[in-house]
PDB file of C-alpha atoms in Angstrom:
ATOM      1  CA  UNK A   1     -83.262  65.981 150.181  1.00  0.00           C
ATOM      2  CA  UNK A   2     -79.548  66.356 148.603  1.00  0.00           C
ATOM      3  CA  UNK A   3     -80.844  65.363 145.239  1.00  0.00           C
ATOM      4  CA  UNK A   4     -83.136  68.156 144.692  1.00  0.00           C
ATOM      5  CA  UNK A   5     -80.424  70.735 145.888  1.00  0.00           C
ATOM      6  CA  UNK A   6     -78.440  69.456 143.301  1.00  0.00           C
ATOM      7  CA  UNK A   7     -80.754  69.416 140.645  1.00  0.00           C
ATOM      8  CA  UNK A   8     -81.690  73.308 141.810  1.00  0.00           C
ATOM      9  CA  UNK A   9     -77.963  74.474 141.637  1.00  0.00           C
ATOM     10  CA  UNK A  10     -76.909  72.873 138.539  1.00  0.00           C
ATOM     11  CA  UNK A  11     -80.261  73.976 136.806  1.00  0.00           C
ATOM     12  CA  UNK A  12     -79.623  77.513 137.551  1.00  0.00           C
ATOM     13  CA  UNK A  13     -75.828  77.291 136.720  1.00  0.00           C
ATOM     14  CA  UNK A  14     -76.628  75.882 133.396  1.00  0.00           C
ATOM     15  CA  UNK A  15     -79.287  78.703 132.737  1.00  0.00           C
ATOM     16  CA  UNK A  16     -75.959  80.804 132.898  1.00  0.00           C
ATOM     17  CA  UNK A  17     -74.243  78.952 130.448  1.00  0.00           C
ATOM     18  CA  UNK A  18     -72.297  76.237 132.705  1.00  0.00           C
ATOM     19  CA  UNK A  19     -72.931  72.830 130.951  1.00  0.00           C
ATOM     20  CA  UNK A  20     -69.522  71.090 132.233  1.00  0.00           C
ATOM     21  CA  UNK A  21     -69.463  69.757 135.628  1.00  0.00           C
ATOM     22  CA  UNK A  22     -66.998  68.317 137.972  1.00  0.00           C
ATOM     23  CA  UNK A  23     -67.317  66.848 141.481  1.00  0.00           C
ATOM     24  CA  UNK A  24     -64.716  67.311 144.149  1.00  0.00           C
ATOM     25  CA  UNK A  25     -66.193  66.197 147.587  1.00  0.00           C
ATOM     26  CA  UNK A  26     -65.850  63.623 150.540  1.00  0.00           C
ATOM     27  CA  UNK A  27     -65.888  60.221 150.121  1.00  0.00           C
ATOM     28  CA  UNK A  28     -69.141  59.593 152.577  1.00  0.00           C
ATOM     29  CA  UNK A  29     -72.532  58.528 152.364  1.00  0.00           C
ATOM     30  CA  UNK A  30     -73.549  62.226 151.623  1.00  0.00           C
ATOM     31  CA  UNK A  31     -70.657  62.630 149.212  1.00  0.00           C
ATOM     32  CA  UNK A  32     -71.407  59.755 147.371  1.00  0.00           C
ATOM     33  CA  UNK A  33     -75.057  60.786 147.349  1.00  0.00           C
ATOM     34  CA  UNK A  34     -74.618  64.256 145.924  1.00  0.00           C
ATOM     35  CA  UNK A  35     -72.088  62.998 143.230  1.00  0.00           C
ATOM     36  CA  UNK A  36     -74.654  60.466 142.087  1.00  0.00           C
ATOM     37  CA  UNK A  37     -77.244  62.977 141.726  1.00  0.00           C
ATOM     38  CA  UNK A  38     -75.089  65.409 139.778  1.00  0.00           C
ATOM     39  CA  UNK A  39     -73.988  62.473 137.429  1.00  0.00           C
ATOM     40  CA  UNK A  40     -77.764  61.779 137.103  1.00  0.00           C
ATOM     41  CA  UNK A  41     -78.859  65.125 136.315  1.00  0.00           C
ATOM     42  CA  UNK A  42     -76.078  65.656 133.910  1.00  0.00           C
ATOM     43  CA  UNK A  43     -77.080  62.813 132.073  1.00  0.00           C
ATOM     44  CA  UNK A  44     -80.718  63.603 131.870  1.00  0.00           C
ATOM     45  CA  UNK A  45     -80.110  67.076 130.518  1.00  0.00           C
ATOM     46  CA  UNK A  46     -76.841  66.342 128.140  1.00  0.00           C
ATOM     47  CA  UNK A  47     -74.775  68.047 130.158  1.00  0.00           C
ATOM     48  CA  UNK A  48     -70.938  66.856 130.469  1.00  0.00           C
ATOM     49  CA  UNK A  49     -69.753  65.255 134.004  1.00  0.00           C
ATOM     50  CA  UNK A  50     -66.238  65.616 133.322  1.00  0.00           C
ATOM     51  CA  UNK A  51     -64.609  64.088 136.378  1.00  0.00           C
ATOM     52  CA  UNK A  52     -65.218  63.187 140.094  1.00  0.00           C
ATOM     53  CA  UNK A  53     -62.726  62.843 142.848  1.00  0.00           C
ATOM     54  CA  UNK A  54     -63.263  61.727 146.377  1.00  0.00           C
ATOM     55  CA  UNK A  55     -61.117  62.602 149.382  1.00  0.00           C
ATOM     56  CA  UNK A  56     -61.216  61.141 152.754  1.00  0.00           C
ATOM     57  CA  UNK A  57     -62.837  63.202 155.226  1.00  0.00           C
ATOM     58  CA  UNK A  58     -59.817  62.706 157.606  1.00  0.00           C
ATOM     59  CA  UNK A  59     -57.303  63.464 155.562  1.00  0.00           C
ATOM     60  CA  UNK A  60     -55.601  66.285 153.125  1.00  0.00           C
ATOM     61  CA  UNK A  61     -57.461  66.788 150.108  1.00  0.00           C
ATOM     62  CA  UNK A  62     -54.657  67.713 147.953  1.00  0.00           C
ATOM     63  CA  UNK A  63     -54.108  64.913 145.594  1.00  0.00           C
ATOM     64  CA  UNK A  64     -57.899  64.933 144.655  1.00  0.00           C
ATOM     65  CA  UNK A  65     -57.888  68.699 144.317  1.00  0.00           C
ATOM     66  CA  UNK A  66     -54.702  68.418 141.781  1.00  0.00           C
ATOM     67  CA  UNK A  67     -56.550  65.949 139.740  1.00  0.00           C
ATOM     68  CA  UNK A  68     -59.424  68.077 139.479  1.00  0.00           C
ATOM     69  CA  UNK A  69     -57.661  71.214 138.907  1.00  0.00           C
ATOM     70  CA  UNK A  70     -55.983  69.493 135.657  1.00  0.00           C
ATOM     71  CA  UNK A  71     -59.245  68.374 134.214  1.00  0.00           C
ATOM     72  CA  UNK A  72     -60.524  72.167 134.638  1.00  0.00           C
ATOM     73  CA  UNK A  73     -57.723  73.398 132.952  1.00  0.00           C
ATOM     74  CA  UNK A  74     -57.868  70.803 130.314  1.00  0.00           C
ATOM     75  CA  UNK A  75     -61.401  71.493 129.664  1.00  0.00           C
ATOM     76  CA  UNK A  76     -61.104  75.316 129.815  1.00  0.00           C
ATOM     77  CA  UNK A  77     -58.326  74.891 127.002  1.00  0.00           C
ATOM     78  CA  UNK A  78     -60.948  72.897 124.913  1.00  0.00           C
ATOM     79  CA  UNK A  79     -63.286  75.815 124.954  1.00  0.00           C
ATOM     80  CA  UNK A  80     -65.915  74.228 127.498  1.00  0.00           C
ATOM     81  CA  UNK A  81     -67.150  77.480 129.098  1.00  0.00           C
ATOM     82  CA  UNK A  82     -67.500  78.030 132.578  1.00  0.00           C
ATOM     83  CA  UNK A  83     -67.148  74.708 134.391  1.00  0.00           C
ATOM     84  CA  UNK A  84     -69.305  74.012 137.661  1.00  0.00           C
ATOM     85  CA  UNK A  85     -67.226  72.618 140.603  1.00  0.00           C
ATOM     86  CA  UNK A  86     -69.868  70.633 142.720  1.00  0.00           C
ATOM     87  CA  UNK A  87     -68.529  70.638 146.278  1.00  0.00           C
ATOM     88  CA  UNK A  88     -70.437  69.365 148.882  1.00  0.00           C
ATOM     89  CA  UNK A  89     -68.174  70.213 151.904  1.00  0.00           C
ATOM     90  CA  UNK A  90     -68.971  72.157 154.894  1.00  0.00           C
ATOM     91  CA  UNK A  91     -67.139  74.386 157.713  1.00  0.00           C
ATOM     92  CA  UNK A  92     -63.314  74.252 158.460  1.00  0.00           C
ATOM     93  CA  UNK A  93     -62.838  71.435 155.871  1.00  0.00           C
ATOM     94  CA  UNK A  94     -64.332  73.405 153.183  1.00  0.00           C
ATOM     95  CA  UNK A  95     -62.185  76.398 153.974  1.00  0.00           C
ATOM     96  CA  UNK A  96     -59.322  74.058 153.509  1.00  0.00           C
ATOM     97  CA  UNK A  97     -60.341  72.546 150.307  1.00  0.00           C
ATOM     98  CA  UNK A  98     -61.953  75.151 148.243  1.00  0.00           C
ATOM     99  CA  UNK A  99     -58.418  77.330 147.930  1.00  0.00           C
ATOM    100  CA  UNK A 100     -56.700  74.247 146.639  1.00  0.00           C
ATOM    101  CA  UNK A 101     -58.175  74.688 143.350  1.00  0.00           C
ATOM    102  CA  UNK A 102     -56.369  78.182 143.350  1.00  0.00           C
ATOM    103  CA  UNK A 103     -52.901  76.486 144.445  1.00  0.00           C
ATOM    104  CA  UNK A 104     -53.208  74.212 141.447  1.00  0.00           C
ATOM    105  CA  UNK A 105     -53.477  76.846 139.039  1.00  0.00           C
ATOM    106  CA  UNK A 106     -57.334  77.138 138.563  1.00  0.00           C
ATOM    107  CA  UNK A 107     -58.564  80.435 137.371  1.00  0.00           C
ATOM    108  CA  UNK A 108     -61.614  81.236 139.550  1.00  0.00           C
ATOM    109  CA  UNK A 109     -62.998  83.263 136.548  1.00  0.00           C
ATOM    110  CA  UNK A 110     -63.259  80.001 134.580  1.00  0.00           C
ATOM    111  CA  UNK A 111     -65.263  78.114 137.179  1.00  0.00           C
ATOM    112  CA  UNK A 112     -68.319  78.396 138.995  1.00  0.00           C
ATOM    113  CA  UNK A 113     -68.296  76.838 142.524  1.00  0.00           C
ATOM    114  CA  UNK A 114     -71.668  75.109 143.710  1.00  0.00           C
ATOM    115  CA  UNK A 115     -72.640  73.812 146.914  1.00  0.00           C
ATOM    116  CA  UNK A 116     -75.688  72.242 148.876  1.00  0.00           C
ATOM    117  CA  UNK A 117     -77.727  73.763 151.936  1.00  0.00           C
ATOM    118  CA  UNK A 118     -74.674  73.039 154.010  1.00  0.00           C
ATOM    119  CA  UNK A 119     -73.209  76.254 152.824  1.00  0.00           C
ATOM    120  CA  UNK A 120     -75.844  78.298 154.275  1.00  0.00           C
ATOM    121  CA  UNK A 121     -73.501  79.055 157.114  1.00  0.00           C
ATOM    122  CA  UNK A 122     -71.876  82.471 157.646  1.00  0.00           C
ATOM    123  CA  UNK A 123     -68.691  81.436 159.090  1.00  0.00           C
ATOM    124  CA  UNK A 124     -67.414  80.385 155.432  1.00  0.00           C
ATOM    125  CA  UNK A 125     -68.803  83.480 153.515  1.00  0.00           C
ATOM    126  CA  UNK A 126     -65.450  85.600 153.860  1.00  0.00           C
ATOM    127  CA  UNK A 127     -63.616  82.847 152.266  1.00  0.00           C
ATOM    128  CA  UNK A 128     -61.958  84.569 149.083  1.00  0.00           C
ATOM    129  CA  UNK A 129     -61.900  81.400 146.919  1.00  0.00           C
ATOM    130  CA  UNK A 130     -65.728  80.944 147.718  1.00  0.00           C
ATOM    131  CA  UNK A 131     -66.552  84.849 146.031  1.00  0.00           C
ATOM    132  CA  UNK A 132     -69.495  84.268 143.592  1.00  0.00           C
ATOM    133  CA  UNK A 133     -70.101  80.684 144.520  1.00  0.00           C
ATOM    134  CA  UNK A 134     -73.706  79.624 144.356  1.00  0.00           C
ATOM    135  CA  UNK A 135     -75.663  77.031 146.665  1.00  0.00           C
ATOM    136  CA  UNK A 136     -79.264  76.029 147.103  1.00  0.00           C
ATOM    137  CA  UNK A 137     -81.265  76.714 149.968  1.00  0.00           C
ATOM    138  CA  UNK A 138     -84.622  77.604 151.642  1.00  0.00           C
ATOM    139  CA  UNK A 139     -85.690  81.274 150.876  1.00  0.00           C
ATOM    140  CA  UNK A 140     -84.878  83.247 154.072  1.00  0.00           C
ATOM    141  CA  UNK A 141     -87.448  85.701 153.307  1.00  0.00           C
ATOM    142  CA  UNK A 142     -90.501  82.805 154.004  1.00  0.00           C
ATOM    143  CA  UNK A 143     -88.891  82.379 157.560  1.00  0.00           C
ATOM    144  CA  UNK A 144     -88.257  86.022 158.635  1.00  0.00           C
ATOM    145  CA  UNK A 145     -91.736  86.242 160.522  1.00  0.00           C
ATOM    146  CA  UNK A 146     -90.994  82.968 162.186  1.00  0.00           C
ATOM    147  CA  UNK A 147     -87.208  84.044 163.232  1.00  0.00           C
ATOM    148  CA  UNK A 148     -88.696  87.481 164.796  1.00  0.00           C
ATOM    149  CA  UNK A 149     -91.410  85.695 166.533  1.00  0.00           C
ATOM    150  CA  UNK A 150     -89.269  82.672 167.983  1.00  0.00           C
ATOM    151  CA  UNK A 151     -86.286  85.034 169.267  1.00  0.00           C
ATOM    152  CA  UNK A 152     -89.055  87.186 170.616  1.00  0.00           C
ATOM    153  CA  UNK A 153     -90.228  84.517 172.790  1.00  0.00           C
ATOM    154  CA  UNK A 154     -87.245  82.306 173.615  1.00  0.00           C
ATOM    155  CA  UNK A 155     -84.615  85.054 173.477  1.00  0.00           C
ATOM    156  CA  UNK A 156     -82.547  83.405 170.598  1.00  0.00           C
ATOM    157  CA  UNK A 157     -82.240  82.494 167.243  1.00  0.00           C
ATOM    158  CA  UNK A 158     -84.448  79.353 165.716  1.00  0.00           C
ATOM    159  CA  UNK A 159     -82.323  76.446 164.303  1.00  0.00           C
ATOM    160  CA  UNK A 160     -83.358  74.899 160.904  1.00  0.00           C
ATOM    161  CA  UNK A 161     -84.875  71.987 162.629  1.00  0.00           C
ATOM    162  CA  UNK A 162     -86.913  74.157 164.593  1.00  0.00           C
ATOM    163  CA  UNK A 163     -88.434  75.605 161.422  1.00  0.00           C
ATOM    164  CA  UNK A 164     -89.083  72.191 160.193  1.00  0.00           C
ATOM    165  CA  UNK A 165     -90.934  71.048 163.157  1.00  0.00           C
ATOM    166  CA  UNK A 166     -92.967  73.986 163.193  1.00  0.00           C
ATOM    167  CA  UNK A 167     -94.025  73.403 159.505  1.00  0.00           C
ATOM    168  CA  UNK A 168     -94.424  69.570 160.333  1.00  0.00           C
ATOM    169  CA  UNK A 169     -96.700  70.565 163.406  1.00  0.00           C
ATOM    170  CA  UNK A 170     -98.805  73.141 161.664  1.00  0.00           C
ATOM    171  CA  UNK A 171     -99.391  70.865 158.772  1.00  0.00           C
ATOM    172  CA  UNK A 172    -100.507  68.004 160.962  1.00  0.00           C
ATOM    173  CA  UNK A 173    -102.677  70.528 162.840  1.00  0.00           C
ATOM    174  CA  UNK A 174    -104.382  71.849 159.978  1.00  0.00           C
ATOM    175  CA  UNK A 175    -104.951  68.683 158.134  1.00  0.00           C
ATOM    176  CA  UNK A 176    -106.464  66.983 161.012  1.00  0.00           C
ATOM    177  CA  UNK A 177    -108.946  69.690 161.488  1.00  0.00           C
ATOM    178  CA  UNK A 178    -111.724  67.438 160.368  1.00  0.00           C
ATOM    179  CA  UNK A 179    -110.909  64.545 162.518  1.00  0.00           C
ATOM    180  CA  UNK A 180    -109.055  62.723 159.918  1.00  0.00           C
ATOM    181  CA  UNK A 181    -105.871  62.842 157.694  1.00  0.00           C
ATOM    182  CA  UNK A 182    -106.759  61.764 154.058  1.00  0.00           C
ATOM    183  CA  UNK A 183    -103.916  60.298 151.873  1.00  0.00           C
ATOM    184  CA  UNK A 184    -105.068  62.581 149.283  1.00  0.00           C
ATOM    185  CA  UNK A 185    -104.508  65.616 151.589  1.00  0.00           C
ATOM    186  CA  UNK A 186    -100.749  64.926 152.429  1.00  0.00           C
ATOM    187  CA  UNK A 187     -99.996  64.503 148.551  1.00  0.00           C
ATOM    188  CA  UNK A 188    -101.968  67.646 147.559  1.00  0.00           C
ATOM    189  CA  UNK A 189     -99.659  68.437 144.098  1.00  0.00           C
ATOM    190  CA  UNK A 190    -100.371  72.019 145.062  1.00  0.00           C
ATOM    191  CA  UNK A 191     -98.456  71.916 148.249  1.00  0.00           C
ATOM    192  CA  UNK A 192     -98.271  73.883 151.166  1.00  0.00           C
ATOM    193  CA  UNK A 193     -96.757  76.908 152.039  1.00  0.00           C
ATOM    194  CA  UNK A 194     -94.539  76.815 155.288  1.00  0.00           C
ATOM    195  CA  UNK A 195     -91.935  78.624 157.336  1.00  0.00           C
ATOM    196  CA  UNK A 196     -88.956  77.280 154.875  1.00  0.00           C
ATOM    197  CA  UNK A 197     -91.116  78.069 151.843  1.00  0.00           C
ATOM    198  CA  UNK A 198     -93.293  76.087 149.571  1.00  0.00           C
ATOM    199  CA  UNK A 199     -93.184  72.033 149.736  1.00  0.00           C
ATOM    200  CA  UNK A 200     -95.090  68.970 149.067  1.00  0.00           C
ATOM    201  CA  UNK A 201     -94.813  65.366 149.525  1.00  0.00           C
ATOM    202  CA  UNK A 202     -94.079  62.897 146.452  1.00  0.00           C
ATOM    203  CA  UNK A 203     -95.895  59.587 146.376  1.00  0.00           C
ATOM    204  CA  UNK A 204     -92.753  58.053 147.712  1.00  0.00           C
ATOM    205  CA  UNK A 205     -92.803  60.046 150.955  1.00  0.00           C
ATOM    206  CA  UNK A 206     -89.952  62.489 150.168  1.00  0.00           C
ATOM    207  CA  UNK A 207     -90.483  66.042 150.216  1.00  0.00           C
ATOM    208  CA  UNK A 208     -90.094  68.684 147.178  1.00  0.00           C
ATOM    209  CA  UNK A 209     -89.185  72.063 148.100  1.00  0.00           C
ATOM    210  CA  UNK A 210     -89.285  75.424 146.135  1.00  0.00           C
ATOM    211  CA  UNK A 211     -85.548  76.162 146.843  1.00  0.00           C
ATOM    212  CA  UNK A 212     -83.886  79.415 146.202  1.00  0.00           C
ATOM    213  CA  UNK A 213     -80.218  80.127 144.791  1.00  0.00           C
ATOM    214  CA  UNK A 214     -77.918  82.103 146.928  1.00  0.00           C
ATOM    215  CA  UNK A 215     -74.542  83.706 146.011  1.00  0.00           C
ATOM    216  CA  UNK A 216     -71.902  84.174 148.404  1.00  0.00           C
ATOM    217  CA  UNK A 217     -70.197  87.607 148.386  1.00  0.00           C
ATOM    218  CA  UNK A 218     -67.745  88.763 150.899  1.00  0.00           C
ATOM    219  CA  UNK A 219     -70.481  91.025 152.532  1.00  0.00           C
ATOM    220  CA  UNK A 220     -72.751  87.924 152.906  1.00  0.00           C
ATOM    221  CA  UNK A 221     -74.724  85.384 150.895  1.00  0.00           C
ATOM    222  CA  UNK A 222     -77.912  86.948 149.174  1.00  0.00           C
ATOM    223  CA  UNK A 223     -80.789  85.506 147.392  1.00  0.00           C
ATOM    224  CA  UNK A 224     -80.341  85.574 143.258  1.00  0.00           C
ATOM    225  CA  UNK A 225     -83.168  83.521 142.431  1.00  0.00           C
ATOM    226  CA  UNK A 226     -86.198  82.947 144.965  1.00  0.00           C
ATOM    227  CA  UNK A 227     -87.797  79.890 145.472  1.00  0.00           C
ATOM    228  CA  UNK A 228     -91.060  79.143 143.602  1.00  0.00           C
ATOM    229  CA  UNK A 229     -94.382  80.134 145.013  1.00  0.00           C
ATOM    230  CA  UNK A 230     -96.400  77.661 143.269  1.00  0.00           C
ATOM    231  CA  UNK A 231     -95.429  74.248 141.665  1.00  0.00           C
ATOM    232  CA  UNK A 232     -95.908  73.280 138.149  1.00  0.00           C
ATOM    233  CA  UNK A 233     -98.688  70.921 137.197  1.00  0.00           C
ATOM    234  CA  UNK A 234     -97.787  66.965 136.984  1.00  0.00           C
TER     235      UNK A 234
END
């Protein structure tokens, strides 16, 4: 769920001193979902959500980036510390939007670009504006054996969907081994360890995952904080 990715990446940034955040993203269902999650998480923890700006997915984000850049400069002048800029965009569009902050006078050393799992894409990692950016994603170490086996059998790398399908099938087989599937088994608070790491189901049917934090460098994106291997009680 985008919400838990937002919670994870904002929480990690907060442990590194970032308590003020802004949002720059597409005016889409996904963008609105991520912004709402960020605003809720900031309110829950007493952090500041200084501004949000939505741009049309099919048009330039220049005006919106200019607005966010002015907010960042004002917050920096007011001593807000390093500001988290949540930017849930992908691919070519992200490569066009991210540099706009620099064009509008933002010192990258004063901000921390934050993203979701859609940043787990090697094609964007060489963009200089994304150097040091953080995003939440499944821990790649958990899937290494699965990827190797899949590649050996099918001659190509698995998609993210293949890993999710494998976990779903594996869980269904294990839970139905005795001929029935109990609600209490599916909602086991201890969760399950799968190809994509630790996960469990909430009572509302959504999934909770032990996500990792990855940092973008010119050489690639590396894990800076691994996903949890055990859920806290409650």
